[in-house]
mmCIF file of C-alpha atoms in Angstrom:
data_model
loop_
_atom_site.group_PDB
_atom_site.id
_atom_site.type_symbol
_atom_site.label_atom_id
_atom_site.label_comp_id
_atom_site.label_asym_id
_atom_site.label_seq_id
_atom_site.Cartn_x
_atom_site.Cartn_y
_atom_site.Cartn_z
ATOM 1 C CA MET A 1 11.401 26.994 -261.705
ATOM 2 C CA ILE A 2 14.039 24.272 -261.202
ATOM 3 C CA GLN A 3 17.216 24.216 -263.109
ATOM 4 C CA VAL A 4 19.849 21.513 -263.006
ATOM 5 C CA ARG A 5 22.881 21.997 -265.032
ATOM 6 C CA GLU A 6 25.610 19.393 -265.911
ATOM 7 C CA LEU A 7 24.893 17.200 -262.965
ATOM 8 C CA THR A 8 27.620 14.537 -262.754
ATOM 9 C CA LYS A 9 27.716 11.885 -259.979
ATOM 10 C CA LEU A 10 30.294 9.258 -259.051
ATOM 11 C CA TYR A 11 30.109 6.277 -256.768
ATOM 12 C CA GLY A 12 33.774 5.771 -256.025
ATOM 13 C CA LYS A 13 35.370 5.813 -259.419
ATOM 14 C CA LYS A 14 32.321 4.704 -261.270
ATOM 15 C CA GLN A 15 30.506 7.542 -263.042
ATOM 16 C CA VAL A 16 26.800 6.878 -262.775
ATOM 17 C CA VAL A 17 25.462 10.167 -264.183
ATOM 18 C CA GLU A 18 27.127 12.422 -266.636
ATOM 19 C CA ASN A 19 26.266 15.980 -267.602
ATOM 20 C CA VAL A 20 22.463 15.814 -267.060
ATOM 21 C CA SER A 21 20.748 19.092 -267.367
ATOM 22 C CA VAL A 22 16.920 19.850 -266.992
ATOM 23 C CA ASP A 23 14.674 22.777 -266.744
ATOM 24 C CA ILE A 24 11.413 22.413 -265.034
ATOM 25 C CA GLN A 25 9.042 25.359 -265.151
ATOM 26 C CA ARG A 26 6.533 26.368 -262.443
ATOM 27 C CA GLY A 27 3.350 24.359 -262.729
ATOM 28 C CA GLN A 28 4.878 21.966 -265.263
ATOM 29 C CA ILE A 29 4.299 18.345 -264.601
ATOM 30 C CA THR A 30 7.476 16.298 -265.076
ATOM 31 C CA SER A 31 8.473 12.659 -264.450
ATOM 32 C CA PHE A 32 11.439 10.463 -264.832
ATOM 33 C CA ILE A 33 10.514 6.989 -266.129
ATOM 34 C CA GLY A 34 12.870 4.005 -266.027
ATOM 35 C CA PRO A 35 13.167 0.525 -264.818
ATOM 36 C CA ASN A 36 13.427 -0.296 -261.066
ATOM 37 C CA GLY A 37 16.881 0.385 -259.869
ATOM 38 C CA ALA A 38 17.560 3.003 -262.498
ATOM 39 C CA GLY A 39 18.103 5.777 -259.925
ATOM 40 C CA ASN A 40 15.200 7.990 -260.782
ATOM 41 C CA PRO A 41 14.507 9.222 -257.157
ATOM 42 C CA ARG A 42 18.229 9.574 -256.653
ATOM 43 C CA PHE A 43 18.347 12.265 -259.331
ATOM 44 C CA PHE A 44 16.037 14.412 -257.287
ATOM 45 C CA GLN A 45 17.946 13.801 -254.076
ATOM 46 C CA TRP A 46 21.118 14.834 -255.720
ATOM 47 C CA SER A 47 19.459 17.803 -257.218
ATOM 48 C CA ALA A 48 18.099 18.977 -253.818
ATOM 49 C CA GLY A 49 21.458 18.358 -252.171
ATOM 50 C CA TYR A 50 23.127 20.467 -254.827
ATOM 51 C CA TRP A 51 20.571 23.320 -254.343
ATOM 52 C CA MET A 52 21.174 23.279 -250.579
ATOM 53 C CA GLN A 53 24.895 23.710 -251.179
ATOM 54 C CA ILE A 54 24.330 26.781 -253.436
ATOM 55 C CA GLN A 55 21.905 28.241 -250.870
ATOM 56 C CA GLU A 56 24.461 27.930 -248.016
ATOM 57 C CA LYS A 57 27.093 29.816 -250.080
ATOM 58 C CA CYS A 58 24.740 32.813 -250.683
#
């Protein structure tokens, strides 16, 4: 399972994502749909980066 809680991201002082939470269950097919340039792949990059930071603390 993948859980993301209250993901917030800033570029400089500009907030581009605010408090996004998502639960993806094992075997669940999930997609993010939006126009080009909306940042859909970026969400997964941020989520993966966040996960790596948590793992390093353990």
